[in-house]
Every structure is written in structure tokens, then in C-alpha cells.
Amino acid sequence: MTNFFFKSVCRIFQESDRVLCRLDRKTLKIDDRFITKFRYILSNLRKGMSNSEARESLLFTPPHEVRGLTKLTRAAFAKSVKIPGLKVPKKEIARSQKIWKPLVLKLAALKPIAELSDRDPLKESHSLILLDPRKLKDLSTQQIEMLEGLGLNMEKPDQFEVELGYENWSVADVMRAVLPCEMDNVTSYTQVGHIAHLNLKPETLPFKNLIGEVILDKVPSVKTVVNKLNTIDNTYRNFSMELLAGEDNFVTQTKEHNCLFELDFSKVYWNSRLATEHQRIVDLIPKESVVYDVFAGVGPFAIPLAKKKHCIVFANDLNPASYTSLQKNITLNNIKQGCVNAWNLDGREFILTVMKKNLEERLEQLLDVQKKRNRTNSSESNTGNSDQSNLPFENTKNDKYQADVLRCSYVIMNLPAIAVEFLSSLRSFLHDTAFAACMETEPHLVRSLMPQVYCYAFSPKEDINTELKKCVEESLGCPVPDDYSTRLVRNVAPNKEMICISFKIWPELVLSSPNHRTVYKDRKRECGQDEACNKRQRLMTD
């Protein structure tokens, strides 16, 4: 059987000039064409099966009569099968379980130890152990001897009739049995609290209600099943959805990295697949930093940064529902007052008001500390105690402002469809502040306050660095520093990647005159955004 499988694989790929995998931007990806090839392999594999192997492969699948059902009829999934069994004295079950336990039949809602029928004379003294026929092949000599010692005829084991039903089949079993053979199986979904969220392909829509009911039946923690209706193309980053099964309740709670989030899934954006990225950024940012979260949503960055890293977070989102959930989540996670400061503003307005004002305040504190230190050094010099006079500013101790003013700064811009467009707000936004004068006398202080930016974007292009760099430089109006970096976050679609570009803001960018700008002429914007993202850009700028 194994030899047949590998021969089939080798034959098909020898006859094909295509490859199974491709290396795309240092990421190994499955070629979509492999699905068709693999189906052909399975077809050949089934043809090469012996009659007994074919029967066993169909033994633990729903009846073929359910193929094409669009309305869930649970009774249609019942079938009677004959399964090998072993009669074991009840008093010997515990002692002999090392022999039979690895071989028992494992199906949902099916107990492998069953009672014998009323007609069996051993009903009172023995129990029936249901065995998986697939596991009775290729046993060692020792296993065979031990099973025969318990009374099992290995050449022709006793068969017992067992009734299987809808409750014994998994979600994958049901989907595989119902959907047409040429259609991809539907087993993946995203769960947010009690909500299961699917993104069904058009060809599976006739089966959508059945799919919803099956997931509702088989996953105890799911109370609501929804299907996404469109792309995220509106101002507030949420999408339309239809209820497939369960409760019409979209307010849910979910946990991520030991933080609790409450949200209305129909009104805000939440993606559980970004949990790894959220944790990555939280791990990168040092403790007690100052973070400006321009598109904070319900707080997947802001809450853990404040809770775990004791950061001061200025969190903003334009969506009123996200803003409400963010405030709720601050309370749910027992965040200290003042650690997360929430705003409901447009991203540009947030940068030009809240972020700008806080940077100015921190510069004033920094200059105040510097003046106090200079006075202290001068006093110590006059008294002859100048041991500390040559210490750098960063080593100053016991100053009540020092912990605040020396915090690292970070800007998070997690709105990949259009976040790059908001980088233009950084251009010259501090030119009319005390930073300009300070740059002449204390440039090192200005540079110490410049934040590190993490900006997210989508890119469908082959060369991520080149294309994304063009977009960023066009928005900033000048070249980015050589030490900028880009990182692949995740694959969103076959030709669409989510990227994070990172760079430290440099003084010349934010302090230059608004009229001074490097102009990029005759360059098309090739950010690679799809039609939905372009529509959303228009909505945000209207």
C-alpha cells in the first residue's frame, strides 16, 4: 500500500514540469496547483486499494447518501457498522488495559468499553472492548500473543454491530461527506470568544446554513456562527456579516496573552491571527516606554503594553465602538489610571495634537532636569565636591522627572491598508515648537526623544522592500534612513503580504519648514493596494 502511494506520487510529478513548493521572498509556499495534483494522487490511491482496505476506509465515514445536503438532517448520518471486539472479564479490564488500550476505536461520543447484548451469556461477567480494525494490522509478535491470550482470534476476530450517528462524526467528517468531491473542505474558521467567523467561498454558499449548524453542534464553546460578506473597505475597519446559526449576539469577550478584551464583533476590527504580531511588538518595546498607538482598535497593543510592560500609552481610534471597547478593556484589565490614555480622533489629528503636545511636554521636562543638574554641578564645584560633575546626563540619579523624560518612545500604526498615507503627518509637525531652538543647542536631547515607528502596510509586489520604500518616501517627502527595516508579518492572500516597516524618526524630518520638501515627480503610487483599500482611502480623506 505504501509503495503504491509513493509510486503514484513519483509518477505524477515526473510527468509534470511544475513544482510542489516555491521560495517566495524567503518564505516557502505551497503551489496552489498542488491541490489538483494531490486529488489525482488520492484518486489513484483509491484505485490501488484492495477491497478490504477500501471497506475499512469507508467504515468510519458518514453514509454516502448525505452528499449534497444543504439542510442539516441529523438522522441521515446514522449507519450500522461491524467492528472487531474483544470480550474481557470485568475484573481483568484494569489489569489488561496495557494490551488493548492502544488498539481501541476512538470516535467522538463513542465509549470504547461497551456492554454486551442481552442475548450474550457473558453479559454479567464480561465487557466488550471495541477495537479499531486499522490498528490490528502490522502488530508485533508479542502483541499478537498477548491479544490471543485474552481470547482474540487474530485471523478472524469476532465482529460486533455498532450504531453510529451524527454525534460520532467530527466537523471535518461531516463537511467532507456533504460537500461535493471537487470542492475544498470547510474546516477552518476563526473563533473570537463565543463567535465562530467564516469566510466562505462563493461555491460553498449553498451549504452555508448547514455549515453553521454543524460548527454550532460540534464546538461547545461556539454560540454564534457568522460569515463575512465583504472586504474591510469602510472608515471603521469592520465588515458586514450574516448570521448562519446560533444567537444573534455579537458582543463577546476573548483572551489574548493573559489580557481580556470585550468587543462588539459586528462593529470593530479584531483578528486573532495577529496575536503573534501583537506579542512580538510587546516583547520588543522596553518597560516603561511611551507609546503612541495611532490606530489602537480595542487595545491589542495598548492593553498588554500597559499591563505587562508598565508603559504609558496614548491610544487612539476613529471608530466610536472601538474607543468605547478600549475604555472598557482598560477597566477589565485593572490598568492603573493614566497608563492608557484613550482618544477618539482621526489619526492625523491625533499625531498633530496629542502626540505633538506630549513630546513638547517631555522636552520641557528634559530641559528642566538638565538645568537642575547644571545648577547642582555648579554648586558642587564651588564647594569642592565635583565627583559627579562629569557624569553624563543619562546617569543622573534620584530626580523625580528622570523616569518620565528618559523613556523610550514608539509609534505604532497598525492600519495596513492606508497607514503609510498617515506618515505625511510627521513631516514638519514639530517645526513650530521648542524642539527647533533646542536642536541648535542640545541636539542630543532632541534625538533622544525621537520615537521609533512601526508602520504596517500591504504589499502584493515581488520586491517588498523596493515597493514599500517608494510608498513611505513619497508620503514622508524625503528618503528614509539607511537603517530602516522591513519584516514579513503574514500572508494575507496568494499575492498579498502584510509588512511592518520600522525606522526611527530623525530631527530633520519633523523640524524642517513645511515649505521645504523633497518632491518626487512623475512617480505613480504603487503601494499595491486592491480596489477595496483604494475605496477606503477615499473614505478616509473625504
Coordinates of C-alpha atoms in Angstrom, one line a residue:
M1 CA 0.0 0.0 0.0
T2 CA 2.8 2.4 1.0
N3 CA 4.8 1.5 -2.1
F4 CA 1.8 2.2 -4.3
F5 CA 1.3 5.6 -2.8
F6 CA 4.9 6.7 -3.4
K7 CA 5.0 5.3 -6.9
S8 CA 1.9 7.3 -7.7
V9 CA 3.4 10.5 -6.3
C10 CA 6.7 9.9 -8.2
R11 CA 4.9 9.1 -11.5
I12 CA 2.7 12.2 -11.3
F13 CA 5.5 14.6 -10.5
Q14 CA 7.8 13.1 -13.1
E15 CA 5.2 13.7 -15.7
S16 CA 4.7 17.3 -14.6
D17 CA 7.1 20.2 -15.2
R18 CA 5.6 22.1 -12.2
V19 CA 6.9 22.2 -8.7
L20 CA 5.3 21.4 -5.4
C21 CA 6.7 24.4 -3.5
R22 CA 8.2 27.7 -4.4
L23 CA 10.5 30.0 -2.4
D24 CA 8.9 33.4 -2.4
R25 CA 10.8 36.2 -0.6
K26 CA 12.4 33.7 1.7
T27 CA 9.0 32.2 2.5
L28 CA 8.2 28.6 1.5
K29 CA 4.8 28.5 0.0
I30 CA 2.6 25.7 -1.3
D31 CA 1.9 25.9 -5.0
D32 CA -1.9 26.2 -5.5
R33 CA -1.7 23.8 -8.4
F34 CA -0.6 21.1 -6.0
I35 CA -4.2 20.7 -4.7
T36 CA -5.3 19.4 -8.1
K37 CA -2.3 17.1 -8.3
F38 CA -2.9 15.7 -4.9
R39 CA -6.6 14.9 -5.6
Y40 CA -5.4 13.0 -8.6
I41 CA -2.9 11.1 -6.4
L42 CA -5.7 10.2 -4.0
S43 CA -7.8 9.0 -6.9
N44 CA -5.0 6.7 -8.0
L45 CA -4.5 5.6 -4.4
R46 CA -8.2 4.6 -4.0
K47 CA -8.0 2.6 -7.3
G48 CA -5.0 0.7 -5.9
M49 CA -6.6 -0.2 -2.7
S50 CA -7.6 -3.8 -2.0
N51 CA -11.3 -4.4 -1.4
S52 CA -10.7 -4.8 2.4
E53 CA -8.7 -1.6 2.6
A54 CA -11.4 0.3 0.7
R55 CA -14.1 -1.1 3.0
E56 CA -12.1 0.0 6.1
S57 CA -11.5 3.5 4.7
L58 CA -15.3 3.9 4.3
L59 CA -16.2 2.2 7.6
F60 CA -15.7 5.3 9.7
T61 CA -17.2 8.0 7.4
P62 CA -20.8 9.2 7.2
P63 CA -23.1 7.4 4.7
H64 CA -22.7 8.5 1.1
E65 CA -26.4 9.4 0.9
V66 CA -25.7 12.7 2.7
R67 CA -23.6 14.0 -0.2
G68 CA -25.1 17.3 -1.4
L69 CA -27.3 18.0 1.6
T70 CA -28.0 21.8 2.0
K71 CA -30.3 21.4 5.0
L72 CA -28.9 19.6 8.1
T73 CA -30.8 16.3 8.7
R74 CA -29.1 14.7 11.6
A75 CA -30.9 11.4 11.2
A76 CA -29.4 10.9 7.7
F77 CA -25.9 10.5 9.2
A78 CA -26.8 7.2 11.0
K79 CA -25.2 4.0 9.9
S80 CA -24.6 0.5 11.2
V81 CA -21.1 -0.9 11.1
K82 CA -19.4 -4.1 12.2
I83 CA -16.4 -3.7 14.4
P84 CA -14.0 -6.2 15.8
G85 CA -14.3 -6.6 19.6
L86 CA -12.7 -8.3 22.5
K87 CA -14.6 -9.8 25.4
V88 CA -12.7 -9.2 28.6
P89 CA -13.7 -10.2 32.2
K90 CA -14.7 -7.1 34.1
K91 CA -12.3 -7.9 36.9
E92 CA -9.4 -8.2 34.3
I93 CA -10.1 -4.9 32.5
A94 CA -7.7 -2.7 34.6
R95 CA -5.0 -5.3 34.6
S96 CA -5.1 -6.0 30.8
Q97 CA -5.5 -2.4 29.6
K98 CA -1.9 -2.1 28.6
I99 CA -2.6 -4.7 25.9
W100 CA -5.8 -3.4 24.4
K101 CA -5.8 0.3 25.2
P102 CA -3.6 1.3 22.2
L103 CA -5.9 -0.6 19.9
V104 CA -9.3 0.7 20.9
L105 CA -11.6 2.6 18.5
K106 CA -11.6 6.3 19.1
L107 CA -14.7 8.2 17.8
A108 CA -16.5 11.2 19.3
A109 CA -19.3 10.2 21.7
L110 CA -18.4 6.5 21.5
K111 CA -17.3 4.6 24.6
P112 CA -14.7 2.0 23.7
I113 CA -15.8 -0.2 26.6
A114 CA -19.4 -1.3 26.0
E115 CA -21.9 -3.6 27.5
L116 CA -22.6 -7.0 25.8
S117 CA -26.0 -7.6 24.3
D118 CA -28.7 -9.2 26.5
R119 CA -28.5 -12.4 24.4
D120 CA -24.8 -12.9 25.2
P121 CA -24.3 -15.4 28.1
L122 CA -21.2 -13.5 29.3
K123 CA -23.1 -10.2 29.7
E124 CA -22.9 -10.2 33.5
S125 CA -19.2 -11.1 33.8
H126 CA -17.6 -9.6 30.7
S127 CA -17.3 -6.2 28.9
L128 CA -16.8 -5.6 25.2
I129 CA -13.7 -3.7 24.1
L130 CA -14.3 -2.1 20.7
L131 CA -11.1 -2.3 18.5
D132 CA -10.1 -0.3 15.5
P133 CA -9.5 -2.7 12.6
R134 CA -6.9 -0.3 11.1
K135 CA -4.8 -0.8 14.2
L136 CA -4.9 -4.6 14.1
K137 CA -2.5 -4.6 11.1
D138 CA 1.2 -4.8 11.4
L139 CA 1.2 -5.9 15.1
S140 CA 4.3 -7.3 16.7
T141 CA 4.5 -11.0 17.5
Q142 CA 4.4 -10.1 21.2
Q143 CA 1.2 -8.0 20.8
I144 CA -0.5 -10.8 18.8
E145 CA 0.4 -13.4 21.5
M146 CA -1.0 -11.1 24.3
L147 CA -4.2 -10.5 22.4
E148 CA -4.7 -14.2 21.6
G149 CA -4.1 -14.8 25.3
L150 CA -7.1 -12.6 26.0
G151 CA -9.2 -14.8 23.6
L152 CA -9.0 -12.7 20.4
N153 CA -8.9 -14.7 17.2
M154 CA -6.4 -12.7 15.1
E155 CA -7.2 -14.4 11.8
K156 CA -11.0 -13.9 12.2
P157 CA -11.8 -11.6 15.1
D158 CA -15.4 -11.6 16.3
Q159 CA -17.4 -8.7 14.8
F160 CA -20.0 -6.7 16.7
E161 CA -22.6 -4.4 15.3
V162 CA -22.4 -0.8 16.4
E163 CA -24.8 2.0 15.6
L164 CA -23.0 5.3 14.6
G165 CA -24.8 8.6 14.2
Y166 CA -24.4 12.3 13.7
E167 CA -22.9 12.7 17.1
N168 CA -19.9 10.4 16.2
W169 CA -18.7 12.5 13.3
S170 CA -16.4 15.4 13.6
V171 CA -16.8 18.7 11.7
A172 CA -14.3 17.6 9.1
D173 CA -16.1 14.3 8.7
V174 CA -19.5 15.9 8.1
M175 CA -18.1 18.6 5.7
R176 CA -16.1 16.0 3.7
A177 CA -19.2 13.8 3.4
V178 CA -21.7 16.6 2.5
L179 CA -19.7 18.9 0.1
P180 CA -19.2 17.8 -3.5
C181 CA -15.9 15.9 -4.1
E182 CA -14.4 18.7 -6.3
M183 CA -15.0 21.3 -3.6
D184 CA -12.4 22.2 -0.9
N185 CA -13.3 21.0 2.6
V186 CA -14.5 23.7 5.0
T187 CA -12.9 23.1 8.4
S188 CA -11.1 26.4 9.2
Y189 CA -12.7 29.3 11.0
T190 CA -11.6 32.0 13.4
Q191 CA -13.1 31.9 16.9
V192 CA -13.5 35.1 18.9
G193 CA -15.0 34.4 22.2
H194 CA -18.3 32.6 21.6
I195 CA -18.3 33.6 17.9
A196 CA -17.1 31.5 15.0
H197 CA -16.2 33.6 12.0
L198 CA -16.0 32.0 8.5
N199 CA -15.0 33.5 5.2
L200 CA -16.8 31.1 2.8
K201 CA -16.0 30.9 -0.9
P202 CA -18.9 31.5 -3.4
E203 CA -19.2 27.8 -4.3
T204 CA -19.9 26.8 -0.7
L205 CA -22.6 29.4 -0.1
P206 CA -25.5 26.9 -0.9
F207 CA -24.2 24.9 2.1
K208 CA -23.7 27.9 4.5
N209 CA -26.5 27.2 6.9
L210 CA -25.6 23.6 7.2
I211 CA -22.0 24.5 7.8
G212 CA -23.1 27.0 10.5
E213 CA -25.3 24.4 12.3
V214 CA -22.6 21.7 12.2
I215 CA -20.0 24.1 13.8
L216 CA -22.6 25.1 16.4
D217 CA -23.3 21.5 17.2
K218 CA -19.7 20.2 17.3
V219 CA -17.9 23.1 19.1
P220 CA -19.3 23.5 22.6
S221 CA -17.7 27.0 23.1
V222 CA -19.3 28.4 20.0
K223 CA -22.7 30.1 20.4
T224 CA -22.8 32.2 17.2
V225 CA -21.6 31.4 13.7
V226 CA -21.2 34.2 11.1
N227 CA -20.0 34.5 7.6
K228 CA -18.0 37.5 6.3
L229 CA -19.9 39.3 3.4
N230 CA -17.4 41.8 2.1
T231 CA -13.9 43.1 2.4
I232 CA -12.9 45.7 5.0
D233 CA -13.5 48.8 2.9
N234 CA -15.1 51.3 5.3
T235 CA -13.8 54.0 7.6
Y236 CA -14.1 52.0 10.8
R237 CA -12.4 48.8 9.7
N238 CA -15.3 46.4 10.3
F239 CA -17.2 44.3 7.7
S240 CA -20.7 43.2 7.1
M241 CA -21.6 39.7 8.2
E242 CA -24.6 37.3 8.2
L243 CA -25.7 35.1 11.0
L244 CA -25.5 31.4 9.9
A245 CA -26.5 29.8 13.2
G246 CA -26.9 30.4 16.9
E247 CA -27.5 33.5 18.9
D248 CA -27.8 37.0 17.4
N249 CA -25.2 38.3 19.9
F250 CA -22.0 39.9 18.7
V251 CA -20.8 41.3 22.0
T252 CA -18.1 38.9 23.2
Q253 CA -15.1 38.5 25.4
T254 CA -11.8 37.0 24.3
K255 CA -8.4 36.5 25.9
E256 CA -5.1 37.2 24.2
H257 CA -1.8 36.8 26.1
N258 CA -3.5 36.9 29.5
C259 CA -5.3 40.1 28.7
L260 CA -9.1 40.2 28.5
F261 CA -10.9 42.1 25.6
E262 CA -14.6 42.8 25.3
L263 CA -15.8 43.9 21.9
D264 CA -18.8 44.0 19.6
F265 CA -17.5 41.9 16.7
S266 CA -20.0 43.4 14.3
K267 CA -18.7 47.0 14.9
V268 CA -15.0 46.7 15.5
Y269 CA -12.0 45.1 13.9
W270 CA -10.4 42.1 15.6
N271 CA -8.2 39.5 14.0
S272 CA -7.0 36.6 16.2
R273 CA -4.4 35.7 13.6
L274 CA -2.4 38.8 14.6
A275 CA -1.9 37.5 18.2
T276 CA 1.7 36.6 17.4
E277 CA 2.4 40.0 16.0
H278 CA 0.9 41.7 19.0
Q279 CA 3.1 39.7 21.3
R280 CA 6.2 40.4 19.1
I281 CA 5.8 44.2 19.4
V282 CA 5.0 43.9 23.2
D283 CA 8.2 41.9 23.6
L284 CA 10.3 44.4 21.5
I285 CA 9.2 47.6 23.4
P286 CA 11.2 48.1 26.7
K287 CA 9.5 48.5 30.0
E288 CA 8.2 52.0 31.0
S289 CA 8.3 53.3 27.4
V290 CA 6.0 55.9 26.0
V291 CA 3.8 54.5 23.1
Y292 CA 1.6 56.4 20.7
D293 CA -0.8 53.9 19.2
V294 CA -2.4 55.8 16.3
F295 CA -4.9 53.1 15.3
A296 CA -5.4 51.3 18.6
G297 CA -8.7 49.5 18.0
V298 CA -9.9 47.8 21.1
G299 CA -6.4 47.8 22.6
P300 CA -4.5 44.6 21.4
F301 CA -1.2 46.6 21.7
A302 CA -2.1 49.2 24.3
I303 CA -3.5 46.9 27.0
P304 CA -0.6 44.4 27.2
L305 CA 2.0 47.2 26.9
A306 CA 0.4 48.9 29.9
K307 CA -0.3 45.8 31.9
K308 CA 2.9 43.8 31.3
K309 CA 5.5 46.5 30.4
H310 CA 4.1 49.3 32.5
C311 CA 4.3 51.6 29.5
I312 CA 2.5 55.0 29.2
V313 CA 0.2 54.5 26.2
F314 CA -1.6 57.2 24.2
A315 CA -4.2 55.1 22.3
N316 CA -6.4 56.4 19.6
D317 CA -9.1 55.1 17.2
L318 CA -11.5 56.9 15.0
N319 CA -14.2 54.2 15.4
P320 CA -16.5 55.2 18.3
A321 CA -17.3 51.5 19.1
S322 CA -13.5 50.7 19.3
Y323 CA -13.0 53.7 21.5
T324 CA -15.8 52.5 23.8
S325 CA -14.4 49.0 23.9
L326 CA -10.9 50.3 24.6
Q327 CA -12.1 52.2 27.6
K328 CA -14.0 49.1 28.8
N329 CA -10.9 47.0 28.4
I330 CA -8.8 49.4 30.4
T331 CA -11.1 48.7 33.3
L332 CA -11.4 45.0 32.7
N333 CA -7.7 44.5 32.9
N334 CA -7.2 46.7 36.0
I335 CA -4.9 49.2 34.2
K336 CA -3.8 51.9 36.5
Q337 CA -5.2 55.3 35.9
G338 CA -3.1 57.3 33.5
C339 CA -1.3 54.3 32.0
V340 CA -3.6 54.1 28.9
N341 CA -5.0 57.4 27.7
A342 CA -7.7 57.0 25.1
W343 CA -8.8 59.3 22.3
N344 CA -11.5 59.1 19.6
L345 CA -9.8 61.2 16.8
D346 CA -8.7 60.9 13.2
G347 CA -5.1 59.5 13.1
R348 CA -3.7 62.7 11.6
E349 CA -5.4 64.9 14.2
F350 CA -4.1 62.6 16.9
I351 CA -0.5 62.9 15.7
L352 CA -0.7 66.7 15.3
T353 CA -2.3 67.4 18.7
V354 CA -2.0 64.6 21.3
M355 CA 1.4 63.2 20.2
K356 CA 2.9 66.6 19.4
K357 CA 1.8 68.1 22.8
N358 CA 3.2 65.2 24.8
L359 CA 6.5 65.4 23.0
E360 CA 6.7 69.1 23.8
E361 CA 5.9 68.4 27.5
R362 CA 8.6 65.8 27.7
L363 CA 11.1 68.1 26.1
E364 CA 10.3 70.8 28.7
Q365 CA 10.8 68.2 31.5
L366 CA 14.1 67.1 29.9
L367 CA 15.4 70.7 29.7
D368 CA 14.2 71.3 33.3
V369 CA 16.2 68.3 34.5
Q370 CA 19.2 69.4 32.6
K371 CA 19.0 72.9 34.2
K372 CA 18.7 71.4 37.7
R373 CA 21.7 69.1 37.1
N374 CA 23.8 72.0 35.8
R375 CA 22.9 74.0 38.9
T376 CA 23.8 71.1 41.1
N377 CA 27.1 70.6 39.4
S378 CA 27.9 74.2 39.7
S379 CA 27.1 74.2 43.4
E380 CA 29.3 71.1 44.0
S381 CA 32.1 72.6 42.0
N382 CA 32.1 75.7 44.2
T383 CA 32.2 73.6 47.4
G384 CA 35.0 71.4 46.0
N385 CA 32.8 68.3 45.7
S386 CA 32.9 67.6 42.0
D387 CA 32.9 63.8 41.9
Q388 CA 29.6 63.7 40.0
S389 CA 30.3 66.7 37.7
N390 CA 31.5 64.7 34.8
L391 CA 28.7 62.1 34.7
P392 CA 26.7 62.1 31.5
F393 CA 23.1 63.2 31.7
E394 CA 21.8 59.6 31.4
N395 CA 23.4 58.6 34.7
T396 CA 21.7 61.3 36.8
K397 CA 20.1 59.6 39.9
N398 CA 17.1 60.3 42.1
D399 CA 15.5 63.0 40.0
K400 CA 11.7 62.9 40.2
Y401 CA 11.4 63.7 36.4
Q402 CA 14.1 61.3 35.2
A403 CA 12.0 58.2 34.8
D404 CA 9.5 60.0 32.7
V405 CA 11.7 62.1 30.4
L406 CA 14.2 59.3 29.6
R407 CA 11.5 56.9 28.5
C408 CA 11.9 55.3 25.0
S409 CA 9.3 56.4 22.5
Y410 CA 7.4 54.3 20.0
V411 CA 4.7 55.0 17.3
I412 CA 2.5 52.1 16.3
M413 CA 0.5 52.5 13.1
N414 CA -1.5 49.3 12.6
L415 CA -3.8 50.2 9.7
P416 CA -2.1 48.3 6.9
A417 CA -4.5 49.5 4.1
I418 CA -3.6 53.2 4.5
A419 CA -1.2 53.7 7.4
V420 CA 1.6 54.7 5.1
E421 CA -0.5 57.7 4.0
F422 CA -0.6 59.0 7.6
L423 CA 3.2 59.2 7.7
S424 CA 2.9 62.5 5.9
S425 CA 1.6 63.9 9.2
L426 CA 5.1 63.5 10.7
R427 CA 6.6 65.9 8.2
S428 CA 7.5 69.2 9.9
F429 CA 4.9 68.6 12.7
L430 CA 7.4 69.9 15.3
H431 CA 8.9 72.8 13.4
D432 CA 7.0 75.4 15.4
T433 CA 7.9 74.0 18.9
A434 CA 10.8 74.4 21.3
F435 CA 12.4 71.4 19.6
A436 CA 13.7 73.7 16.8
A437 CA 15.6 76.0 19.2
C438 CA 16.8 73.0 21.3
M439 CA 18.2 71.4 18.2
E440 CA 20.7 74.3 17.9
T441 CA 22.0 74.0 21.5
E442 CA 21.2 70.4 22.6
P443 CA 20.8 68.2 19.5
H444 CA 21.4 65.0 21.6
L445 CA 18.4 65.8 23.7
V446 CA 16.2 66.1 20.7
R447 CA 17.4 62.9 19.2
S448 CA 16.8 61.0 22.5
L449 CA 13.1 61.9 22.3
M450 CA 12.5 60.9 18.7
P451 CA 10.2 57.9 18.6
Q452 CA 10.7 54.6 16.7
V453 CA 8.0 53.9 14.2
Y454 CA 6.3 50.6 13.5
C455 CA 4.1 51.1 10.4
Y456 CA 2.1 48.3 8.8
A457 CA 1.2 48.0 5.1
F458 CA 0.0 45.6 2.5
S459 CA 2.2 44.7 -0.4
P460 CA 1.4 42.4 -3.4
K461 CA 4.7 43.0 -5.2
E462 CA 7.6 40.7 -5.7
D463 CA 10.1 43.1 -4.2
I464 CA 8.6 44.1 -0.9
N465 CA 11.5 46.4 0.2
T466 CA 11.6 48.4 -3.0
E467 CA 7.9 49.0 -3.4
L468 CA 7.1 49.7 0.2
K469 CA 10.1 52.1 0.4
K470 CA 8.7 54.1 -2.5
C471 CA 5.4 54.5 -0.8
V472 CA 6.9 55.5 2.5
E473 CA 9.3 58.0 0.9
E474 CA 6.5 59.5 -1.1
S475 CA 4.4 60.0 2.0
L476 CA 7.3 61.5 4.0
G477 CA 8.5 63.6 1.1
C478 CA 12.2 62.5 1.6
P479 CA 14.3 59.4 1.7
V480 CA 14.2 57.1 4.7
P481 CA 17.3 56.4 6.7
D482 CA 19.6 53.6 5.6
D483 CA 18.9 51.7 8.9
Y484 CA 15.2 51.2 8.2
S485 CA 13.9 47.7 8.3
T486 CA 11.0 45.7 6.8
R487 CA 9.6 42.4 8.1
L488 CA 7.0 40.0 6.7
V489 CA 4.1 39.7 9.2
R490 CA 1.9 37.2 7.5
N491 CA 0.5 36.2 4.1
V492 CA -3.0 37.7 3.7
A493 CA -3.8 36.3 0.2
P494 CA -2.0 34.4 -2.5
N495 CA -0.5 37.7 -3.8
K496 CA -0.8 39.9 -0.8
E497 CA 1.5 40.2 2.2
M498 CA 1.3 42.2 5.4
I499 CA 4.5 44.0 6.1
C500 CA 5.9 46.0 9.0
I501 CA 8.4 48.8 8.2
S502 CA 10.4 50.3 11.1
F503 CA 12.5 53.4 11.3
K504 CA 13.5 56.0 13.9
I505 CA 12.2 59.5 13.3
W506 CA 15.1 61.8 12.6
P507 CA 15.0 65.5 13.7
E508 CA 15.4 66.9 10.1
L509 CA 12.0 65.3 9.2
V510 CA 9.9 66.8 11.9
L511 CA 11.7 70.2 12.3
S512 CA 12.1 71.2 8.7
S513 CA 10.0 74.0 7.3
P514 CA 6.6 72.9 5.8
N515 CA 7.6 74.5 2.5
H516 CA 10.8 72.5 2.4
R517 CA 10.2 69.1 0.9
T518 CA 11.9 66.7 -1.5
V519 CA 9.5 66.4 -4.4
Y520 CA 9.0 63.1 -6.1
K521 CA 7.8 63.9 -9.6
D522 CA 6.3 61.7 -12.2
R523 CA 6.1 58.7 -9.9
K524 CA 3.0 56.6 -9.7
R525 CA 1.9 55.4 -6.3
E526 CA 2.5 51.6 -6.4
C527 CA 1.5 50.7 -2.9
G528 CA -0.2 47.6 -4.4
Q529 CA -3.5 48.2 -2.6
D530 CA -6.5 46.5 -4.0
E531 CA -9.8 48.2 -5.1
A532 CA -11.3 47.9 -1.6
C533 CA -8.3 49.6 0.0
N534 CA -8.4 52.4 -2.6
K535 CA -12.0 52.9 -1.8
R536 CA -11.2 53.1 1.9
Q537 CA -8.5 55.8 1.2
R538 CA -11.2 57.9 -0.5
L539 CA -13.5 57.5 2.5
M540 CA -10.7 58.5 4.9
T541 CA -9.8 61.6 3.0
D542 CA -13.3 62.8 2.3

